[in-house]
CSV table of N, CA and C and ligand atoms in Angstrom, one decimal:
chain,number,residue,atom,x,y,z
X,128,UNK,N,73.9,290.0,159.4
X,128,UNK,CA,73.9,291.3,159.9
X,128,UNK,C,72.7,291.5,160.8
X,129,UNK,N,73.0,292.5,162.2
X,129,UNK,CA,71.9,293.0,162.6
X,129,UNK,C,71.2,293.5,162.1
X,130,UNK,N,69.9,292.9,162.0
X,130,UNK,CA,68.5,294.3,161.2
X,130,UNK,C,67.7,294.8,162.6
X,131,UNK,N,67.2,295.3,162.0
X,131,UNK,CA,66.2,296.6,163.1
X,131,UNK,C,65.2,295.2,163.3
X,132,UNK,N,64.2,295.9,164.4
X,132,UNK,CA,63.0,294.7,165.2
X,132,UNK,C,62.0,295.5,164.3
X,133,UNK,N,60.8,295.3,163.7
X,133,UNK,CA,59.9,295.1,162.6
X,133,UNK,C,58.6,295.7,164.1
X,134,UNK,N,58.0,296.3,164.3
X,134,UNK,CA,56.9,296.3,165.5
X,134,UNK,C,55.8,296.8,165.0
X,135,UNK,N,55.5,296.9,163.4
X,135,UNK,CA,54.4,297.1,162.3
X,135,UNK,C,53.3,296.3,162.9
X,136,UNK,N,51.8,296.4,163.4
X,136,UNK,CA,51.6,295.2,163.4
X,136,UNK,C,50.5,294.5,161.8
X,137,UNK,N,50.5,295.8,160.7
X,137,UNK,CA,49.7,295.3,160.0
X,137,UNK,C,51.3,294.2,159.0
X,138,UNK,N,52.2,294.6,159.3
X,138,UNK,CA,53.1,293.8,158.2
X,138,UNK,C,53.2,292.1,159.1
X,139,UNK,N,53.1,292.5,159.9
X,139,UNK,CA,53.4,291.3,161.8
X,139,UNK,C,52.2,290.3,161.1
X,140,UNK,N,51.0,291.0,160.9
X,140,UNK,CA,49.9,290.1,160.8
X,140,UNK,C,49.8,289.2,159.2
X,141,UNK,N,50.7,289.6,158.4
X,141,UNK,CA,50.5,289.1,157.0
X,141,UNK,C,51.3,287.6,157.2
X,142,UNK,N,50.7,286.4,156.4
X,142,UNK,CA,51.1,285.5,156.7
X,142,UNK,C,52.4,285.3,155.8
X,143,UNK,N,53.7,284.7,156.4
X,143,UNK,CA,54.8,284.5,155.4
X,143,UNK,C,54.7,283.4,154.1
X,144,UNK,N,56.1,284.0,153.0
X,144,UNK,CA,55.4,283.6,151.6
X,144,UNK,C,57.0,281.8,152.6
X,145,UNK,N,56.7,281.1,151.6
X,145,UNK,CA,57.6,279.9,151.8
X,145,UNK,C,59.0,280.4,151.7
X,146,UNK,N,59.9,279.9,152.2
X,146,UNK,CA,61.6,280.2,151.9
X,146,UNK,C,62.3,279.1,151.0
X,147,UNK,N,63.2,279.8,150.0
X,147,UNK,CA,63.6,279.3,149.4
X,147,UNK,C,65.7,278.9,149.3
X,148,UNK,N,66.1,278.4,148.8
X,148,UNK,CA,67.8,278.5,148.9
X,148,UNK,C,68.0,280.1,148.7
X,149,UNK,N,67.4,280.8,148.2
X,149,UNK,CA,67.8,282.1,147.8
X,149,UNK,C,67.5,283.5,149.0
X,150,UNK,N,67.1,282.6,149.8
X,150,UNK,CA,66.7,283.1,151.6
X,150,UNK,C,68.2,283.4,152.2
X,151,UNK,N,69.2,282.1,151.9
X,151,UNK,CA,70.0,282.3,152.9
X,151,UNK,C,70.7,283.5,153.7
X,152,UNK,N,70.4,284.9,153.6
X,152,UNK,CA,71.1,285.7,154.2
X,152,UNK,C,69.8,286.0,154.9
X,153,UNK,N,68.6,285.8,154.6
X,153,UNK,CA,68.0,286.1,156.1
X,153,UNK,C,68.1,285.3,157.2
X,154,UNK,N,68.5,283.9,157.2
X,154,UNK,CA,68.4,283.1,157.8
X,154,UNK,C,70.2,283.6,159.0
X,155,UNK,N,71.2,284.0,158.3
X,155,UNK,CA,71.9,284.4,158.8
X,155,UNK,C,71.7,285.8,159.3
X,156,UNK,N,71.1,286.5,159.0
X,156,UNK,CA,70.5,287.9,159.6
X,156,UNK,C,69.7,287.8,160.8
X,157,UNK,N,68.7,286.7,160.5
X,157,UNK,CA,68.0,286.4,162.2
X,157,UNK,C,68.6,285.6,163.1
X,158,UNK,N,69.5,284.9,162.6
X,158,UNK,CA,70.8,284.7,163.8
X,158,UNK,C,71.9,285.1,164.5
X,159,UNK,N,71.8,286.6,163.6
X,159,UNK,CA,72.5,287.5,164.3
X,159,UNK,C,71.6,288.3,165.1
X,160,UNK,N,70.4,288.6,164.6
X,160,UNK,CA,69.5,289.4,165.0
X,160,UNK,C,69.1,288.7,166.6
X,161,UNK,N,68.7,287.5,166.3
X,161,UNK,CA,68.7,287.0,168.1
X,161,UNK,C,69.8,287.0,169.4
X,162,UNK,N,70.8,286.8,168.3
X,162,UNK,CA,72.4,287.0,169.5
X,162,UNK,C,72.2,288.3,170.1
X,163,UNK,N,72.0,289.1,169.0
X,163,UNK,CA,72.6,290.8,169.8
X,163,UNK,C,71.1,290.6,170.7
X,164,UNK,N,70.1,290.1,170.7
X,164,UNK,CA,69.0,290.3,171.8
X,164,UNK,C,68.6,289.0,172.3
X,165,UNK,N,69.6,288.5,172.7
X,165,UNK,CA,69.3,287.0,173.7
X,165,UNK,C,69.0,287.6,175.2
X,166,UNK,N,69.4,288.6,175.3
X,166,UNK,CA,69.3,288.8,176.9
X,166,UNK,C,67.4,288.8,177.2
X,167,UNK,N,67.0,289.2,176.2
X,167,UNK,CA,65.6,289.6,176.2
X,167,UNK,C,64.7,288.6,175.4
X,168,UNK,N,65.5,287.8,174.9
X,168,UNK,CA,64.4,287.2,173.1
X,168,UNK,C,65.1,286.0,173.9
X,169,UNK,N,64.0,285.1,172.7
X,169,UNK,CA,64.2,283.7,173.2
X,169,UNK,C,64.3,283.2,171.4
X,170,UNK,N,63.8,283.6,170.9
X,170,UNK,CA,63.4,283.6,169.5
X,170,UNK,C,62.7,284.4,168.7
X,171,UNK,N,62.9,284.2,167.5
X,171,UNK,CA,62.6,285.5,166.4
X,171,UNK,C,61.9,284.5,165.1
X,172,UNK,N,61.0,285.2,164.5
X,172,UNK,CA,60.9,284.8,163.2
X,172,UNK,C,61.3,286.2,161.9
X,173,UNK,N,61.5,285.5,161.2
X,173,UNK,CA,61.7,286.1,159.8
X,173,UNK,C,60.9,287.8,159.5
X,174,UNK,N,59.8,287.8,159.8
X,174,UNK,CA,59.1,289.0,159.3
X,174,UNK,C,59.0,289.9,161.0
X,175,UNK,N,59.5,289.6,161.9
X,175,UNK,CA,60.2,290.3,162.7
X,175,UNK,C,61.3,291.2,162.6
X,176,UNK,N,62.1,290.9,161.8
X,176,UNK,CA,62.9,291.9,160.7
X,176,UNK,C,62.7,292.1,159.6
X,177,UNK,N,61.1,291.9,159.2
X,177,UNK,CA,60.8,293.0,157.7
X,177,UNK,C,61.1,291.6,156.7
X,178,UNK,N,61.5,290.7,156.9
X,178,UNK,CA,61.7,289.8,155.6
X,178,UNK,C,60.5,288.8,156.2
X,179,UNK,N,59.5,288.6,154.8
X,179,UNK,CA,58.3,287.8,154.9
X,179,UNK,C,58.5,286.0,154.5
X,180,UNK,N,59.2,285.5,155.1
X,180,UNK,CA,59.4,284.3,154.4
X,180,UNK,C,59.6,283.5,155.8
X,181,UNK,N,58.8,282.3,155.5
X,181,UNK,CA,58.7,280.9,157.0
X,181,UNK,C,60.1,280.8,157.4
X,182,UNK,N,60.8,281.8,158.3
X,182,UNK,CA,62.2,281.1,158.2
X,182,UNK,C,62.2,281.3,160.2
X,183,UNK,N,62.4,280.9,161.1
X,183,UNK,CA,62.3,281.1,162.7
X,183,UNK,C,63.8,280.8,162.9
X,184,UNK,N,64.0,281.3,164.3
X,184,UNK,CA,65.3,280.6,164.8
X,184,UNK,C,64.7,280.9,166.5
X,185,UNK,N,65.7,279.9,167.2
X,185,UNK,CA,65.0,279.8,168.9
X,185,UNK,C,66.4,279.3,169.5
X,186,UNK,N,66.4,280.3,170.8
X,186,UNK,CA,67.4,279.9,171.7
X,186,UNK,C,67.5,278.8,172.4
X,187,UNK,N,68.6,277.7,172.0
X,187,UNK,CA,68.9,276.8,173.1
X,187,UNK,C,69.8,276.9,173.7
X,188,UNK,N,69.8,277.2,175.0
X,188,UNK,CA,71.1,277.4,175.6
X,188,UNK,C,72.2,278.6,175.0
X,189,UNK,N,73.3,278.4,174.8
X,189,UNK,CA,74.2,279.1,174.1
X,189,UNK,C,73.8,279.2,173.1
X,190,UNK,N,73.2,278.7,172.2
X,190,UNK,CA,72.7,278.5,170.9
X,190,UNK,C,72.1,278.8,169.5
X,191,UNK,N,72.0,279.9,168.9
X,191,UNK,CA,70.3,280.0,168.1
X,191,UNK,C,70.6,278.6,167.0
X,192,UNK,N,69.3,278.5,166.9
X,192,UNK,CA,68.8,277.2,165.7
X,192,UNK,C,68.1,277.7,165.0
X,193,UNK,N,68.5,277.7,163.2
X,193,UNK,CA,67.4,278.2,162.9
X,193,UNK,C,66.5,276.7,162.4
X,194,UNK,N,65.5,277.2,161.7
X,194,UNK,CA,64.1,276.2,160.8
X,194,UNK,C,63.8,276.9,159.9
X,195,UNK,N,64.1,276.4,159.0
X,195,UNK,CA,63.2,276.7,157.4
X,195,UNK,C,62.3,275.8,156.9
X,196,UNK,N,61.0,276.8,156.7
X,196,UNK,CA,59.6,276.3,156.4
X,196,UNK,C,59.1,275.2,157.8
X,197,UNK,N,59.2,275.5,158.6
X,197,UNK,CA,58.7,274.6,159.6
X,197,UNK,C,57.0,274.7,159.9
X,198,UNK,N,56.5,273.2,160.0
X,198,UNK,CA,55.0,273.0,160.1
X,198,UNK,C,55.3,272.4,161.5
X,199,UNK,N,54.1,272.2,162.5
X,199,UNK,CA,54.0,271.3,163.3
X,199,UNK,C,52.9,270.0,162.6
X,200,UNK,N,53.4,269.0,163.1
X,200,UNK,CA,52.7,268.3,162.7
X,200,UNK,C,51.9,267.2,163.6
X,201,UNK,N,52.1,267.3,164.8
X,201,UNK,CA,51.3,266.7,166.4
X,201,UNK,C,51.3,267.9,167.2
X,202,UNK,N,50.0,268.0,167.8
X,202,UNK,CA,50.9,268.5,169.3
X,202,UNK,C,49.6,268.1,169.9
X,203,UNK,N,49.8,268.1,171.3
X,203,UNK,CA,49.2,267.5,172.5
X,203,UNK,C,49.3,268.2,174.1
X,204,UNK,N,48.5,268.2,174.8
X,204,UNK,CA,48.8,268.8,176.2
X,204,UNK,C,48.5,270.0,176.1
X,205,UNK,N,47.4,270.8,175.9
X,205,UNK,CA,47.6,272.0,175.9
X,205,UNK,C,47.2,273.1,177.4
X,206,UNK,N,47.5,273.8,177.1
X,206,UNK,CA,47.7,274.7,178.3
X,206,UNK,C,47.6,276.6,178.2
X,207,UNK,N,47.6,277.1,179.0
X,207,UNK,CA,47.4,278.1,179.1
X,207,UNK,C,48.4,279.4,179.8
X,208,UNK,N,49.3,279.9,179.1
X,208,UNK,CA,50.3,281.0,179.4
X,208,UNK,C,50.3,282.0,179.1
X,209,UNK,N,51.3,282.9,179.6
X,209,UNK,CA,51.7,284.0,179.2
X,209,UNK,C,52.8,284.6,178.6
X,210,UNK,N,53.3,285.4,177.4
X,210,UNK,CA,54.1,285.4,176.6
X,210,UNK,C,54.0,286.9,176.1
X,211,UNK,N,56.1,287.2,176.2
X,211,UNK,CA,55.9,288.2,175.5
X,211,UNK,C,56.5,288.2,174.3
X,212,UNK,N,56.7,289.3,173.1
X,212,UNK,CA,57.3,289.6,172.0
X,212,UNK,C,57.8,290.5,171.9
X,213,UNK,N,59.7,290.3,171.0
X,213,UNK,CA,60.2,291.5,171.2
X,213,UNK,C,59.5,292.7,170.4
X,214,UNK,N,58.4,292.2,169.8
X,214,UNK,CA,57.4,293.1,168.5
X,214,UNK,C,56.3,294.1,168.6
X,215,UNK,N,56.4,293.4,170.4
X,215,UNK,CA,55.1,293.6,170.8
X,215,UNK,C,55.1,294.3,172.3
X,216,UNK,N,53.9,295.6,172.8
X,216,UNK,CA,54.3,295.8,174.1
X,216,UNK,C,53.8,294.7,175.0
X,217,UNK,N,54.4,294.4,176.4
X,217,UNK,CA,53.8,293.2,177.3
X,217,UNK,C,53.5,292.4,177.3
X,218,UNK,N,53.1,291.8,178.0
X,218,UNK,CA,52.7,290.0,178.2
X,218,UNK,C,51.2,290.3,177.7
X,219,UNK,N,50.8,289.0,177.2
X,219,UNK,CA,49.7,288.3,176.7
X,219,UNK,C,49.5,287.1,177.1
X,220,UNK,N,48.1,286.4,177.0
X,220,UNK,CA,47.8,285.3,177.9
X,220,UNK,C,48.0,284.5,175.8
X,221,UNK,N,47.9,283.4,176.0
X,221,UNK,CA,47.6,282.4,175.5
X,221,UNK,C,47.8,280.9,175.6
X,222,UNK,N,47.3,280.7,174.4
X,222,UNK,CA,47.5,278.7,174.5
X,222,UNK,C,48.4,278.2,174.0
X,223,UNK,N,49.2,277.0,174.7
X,223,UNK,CA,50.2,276.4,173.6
X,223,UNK,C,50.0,275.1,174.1
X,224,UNK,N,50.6,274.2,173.4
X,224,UNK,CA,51.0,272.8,174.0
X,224,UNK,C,52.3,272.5,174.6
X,225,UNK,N,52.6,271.3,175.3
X,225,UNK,CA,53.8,271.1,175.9
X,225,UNK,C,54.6,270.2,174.6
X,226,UNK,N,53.5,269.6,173.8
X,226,UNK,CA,54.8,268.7,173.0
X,226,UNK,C,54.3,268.5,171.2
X,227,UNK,N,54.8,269.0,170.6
X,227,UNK,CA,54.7,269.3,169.5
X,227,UNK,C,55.9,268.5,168.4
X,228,UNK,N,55.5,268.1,167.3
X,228,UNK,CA,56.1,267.8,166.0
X,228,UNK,C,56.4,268.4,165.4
X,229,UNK,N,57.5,269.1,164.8
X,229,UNK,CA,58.1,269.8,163.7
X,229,UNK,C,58.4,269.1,162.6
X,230,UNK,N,58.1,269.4,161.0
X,230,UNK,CA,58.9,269.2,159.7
X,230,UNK,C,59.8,270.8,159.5
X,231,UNK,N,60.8,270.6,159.3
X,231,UNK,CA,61.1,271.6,158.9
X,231,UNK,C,62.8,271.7,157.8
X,232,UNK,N,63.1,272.4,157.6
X,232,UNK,CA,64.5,272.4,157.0
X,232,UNK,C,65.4,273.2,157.5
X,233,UNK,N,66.6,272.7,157.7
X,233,UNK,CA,67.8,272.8,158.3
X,233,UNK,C,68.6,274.5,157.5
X,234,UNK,N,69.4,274.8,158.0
X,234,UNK,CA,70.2,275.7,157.6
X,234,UNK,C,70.9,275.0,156.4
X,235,UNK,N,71.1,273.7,156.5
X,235,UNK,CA,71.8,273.3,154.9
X,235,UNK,C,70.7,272.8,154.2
X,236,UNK,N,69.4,272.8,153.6
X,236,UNK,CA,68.2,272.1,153.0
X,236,UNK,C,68.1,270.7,153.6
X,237,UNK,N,68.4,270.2,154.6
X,237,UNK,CA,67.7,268.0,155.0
X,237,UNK,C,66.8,269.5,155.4
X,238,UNK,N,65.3,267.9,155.0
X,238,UNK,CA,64.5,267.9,155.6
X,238,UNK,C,64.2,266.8,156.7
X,239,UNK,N,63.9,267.5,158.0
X,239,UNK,CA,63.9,267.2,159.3
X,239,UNK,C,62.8,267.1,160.4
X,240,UNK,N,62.5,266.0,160.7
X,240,UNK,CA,61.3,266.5,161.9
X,240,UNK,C,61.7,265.9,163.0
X,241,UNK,N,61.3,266.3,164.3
X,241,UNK,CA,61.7,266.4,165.4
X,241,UNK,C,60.7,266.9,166.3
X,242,UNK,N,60.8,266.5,167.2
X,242,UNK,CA,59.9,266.5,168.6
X,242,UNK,C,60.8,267.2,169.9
X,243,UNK,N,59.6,268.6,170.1
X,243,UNK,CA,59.9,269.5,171.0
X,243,UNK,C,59.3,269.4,172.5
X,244,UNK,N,59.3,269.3,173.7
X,244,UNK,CA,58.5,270.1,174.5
X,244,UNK,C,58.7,271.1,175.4
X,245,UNK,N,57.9,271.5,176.0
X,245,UNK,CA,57.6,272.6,177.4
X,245,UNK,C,58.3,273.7,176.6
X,246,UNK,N,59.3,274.6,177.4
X,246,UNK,CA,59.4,275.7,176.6
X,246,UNK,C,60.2,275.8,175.8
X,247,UNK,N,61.1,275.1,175.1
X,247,UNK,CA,61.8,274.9,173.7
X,247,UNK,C,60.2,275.0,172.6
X,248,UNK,N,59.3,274.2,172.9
X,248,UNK,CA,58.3,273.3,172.6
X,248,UNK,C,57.2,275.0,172.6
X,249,UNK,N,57.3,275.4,173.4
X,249,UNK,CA,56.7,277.1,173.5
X,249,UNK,C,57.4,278.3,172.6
X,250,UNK,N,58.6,278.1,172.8
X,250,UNK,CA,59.2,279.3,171.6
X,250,UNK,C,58.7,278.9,170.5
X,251,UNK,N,59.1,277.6,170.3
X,251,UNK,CA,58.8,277.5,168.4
X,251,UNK,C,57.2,277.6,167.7
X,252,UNK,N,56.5,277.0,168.6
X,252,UNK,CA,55.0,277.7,168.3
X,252,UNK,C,54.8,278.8,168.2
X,253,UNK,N,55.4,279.9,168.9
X,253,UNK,CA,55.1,281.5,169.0
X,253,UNK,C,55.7,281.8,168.2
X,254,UNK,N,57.1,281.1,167.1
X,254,UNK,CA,57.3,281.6,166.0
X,254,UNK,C,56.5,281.7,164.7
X,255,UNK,N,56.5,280.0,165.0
X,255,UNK,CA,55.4,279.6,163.7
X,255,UNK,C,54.2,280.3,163.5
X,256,UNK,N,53.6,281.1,164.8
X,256,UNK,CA,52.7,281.6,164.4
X,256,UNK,C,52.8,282.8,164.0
X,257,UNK,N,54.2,283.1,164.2
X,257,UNK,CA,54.4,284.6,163.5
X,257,UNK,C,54.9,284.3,161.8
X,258,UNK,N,55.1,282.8,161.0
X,258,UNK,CA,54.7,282.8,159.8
X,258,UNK,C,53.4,282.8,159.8
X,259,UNK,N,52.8,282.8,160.4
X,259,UNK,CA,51.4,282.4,159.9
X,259,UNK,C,50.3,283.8,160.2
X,260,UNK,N,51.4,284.8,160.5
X,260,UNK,CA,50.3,286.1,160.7
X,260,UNK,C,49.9,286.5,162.0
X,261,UNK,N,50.1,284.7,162.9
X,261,UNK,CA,49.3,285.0,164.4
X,261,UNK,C,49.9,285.6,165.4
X,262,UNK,N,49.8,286.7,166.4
X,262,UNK,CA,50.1,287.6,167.1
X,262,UNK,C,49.7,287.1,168.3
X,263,UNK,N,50.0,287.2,169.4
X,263,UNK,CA,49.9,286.7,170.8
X,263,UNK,C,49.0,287.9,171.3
Y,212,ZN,ZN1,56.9,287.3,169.0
């Protein structure tokens, strides 16, 4: 189901609790929640709709993907951009890398890692750090 966009920033800043099998309706909730706002989003995390738990999803093409519990675990190349949030007013400058390592879990529980770069490789950092509390 569509939920509302979350633009709290003290609930934004709290770091998410882990996701469990008992998650799965948020994970389908922020898949709908990015469809109805693909024109403008590229990706969402979990406590962007008020549910506090590591769960992201990120546009590929036609596509959303979600990740449950995703860490990075390399990244390299870093660089300096600008970025906005649907949570948030306007662009912000920050840092990301171009190529990063994910562990993470699938919409059916494999655990999965996989290697991102450039702006695939940019959305999913800007999620993870929205489990982790960090705001652009
Ligand atoms: Zn954001």
């Amino acid at each position: 189901m569509i939920q509302p966009i979350n633009t709290d920033i003290a609930t934004l800043k709290r770091p998410a609790m882990p996701a469990t099998k008992t998650d799965q309706q948020i994970v389908t909730d922020l898949l709908d929640t990015l469809k109805a706002h693909q024109d403008n989003c590229v990706g969402m995390a979990a406590n962007m709709i008020g549910r506090p738990k590591r769960i992201i999803v990120y546009q590929l093409g036609p596509m959303q993907i979600p990740m449950i519990n995703p860490v990075i675990t390399t990244q390299s190349a870093p660089y300096q951009t600008t970025e906005g949030c649907l949570s948030l007013p306007g662009q912000r400058p920050t840092k990301r890398y171009h190529n990063i390592t994910v562990r993470y879990q699938t919409s059916d529980w494999q655990t999965k890692t996989a290697s991102f770069t450039d702006f695939t490789a940019q959305i999913i950092q800007h999620e993870i750090d929205h489990c982790d509390g960090i705001l652009i």
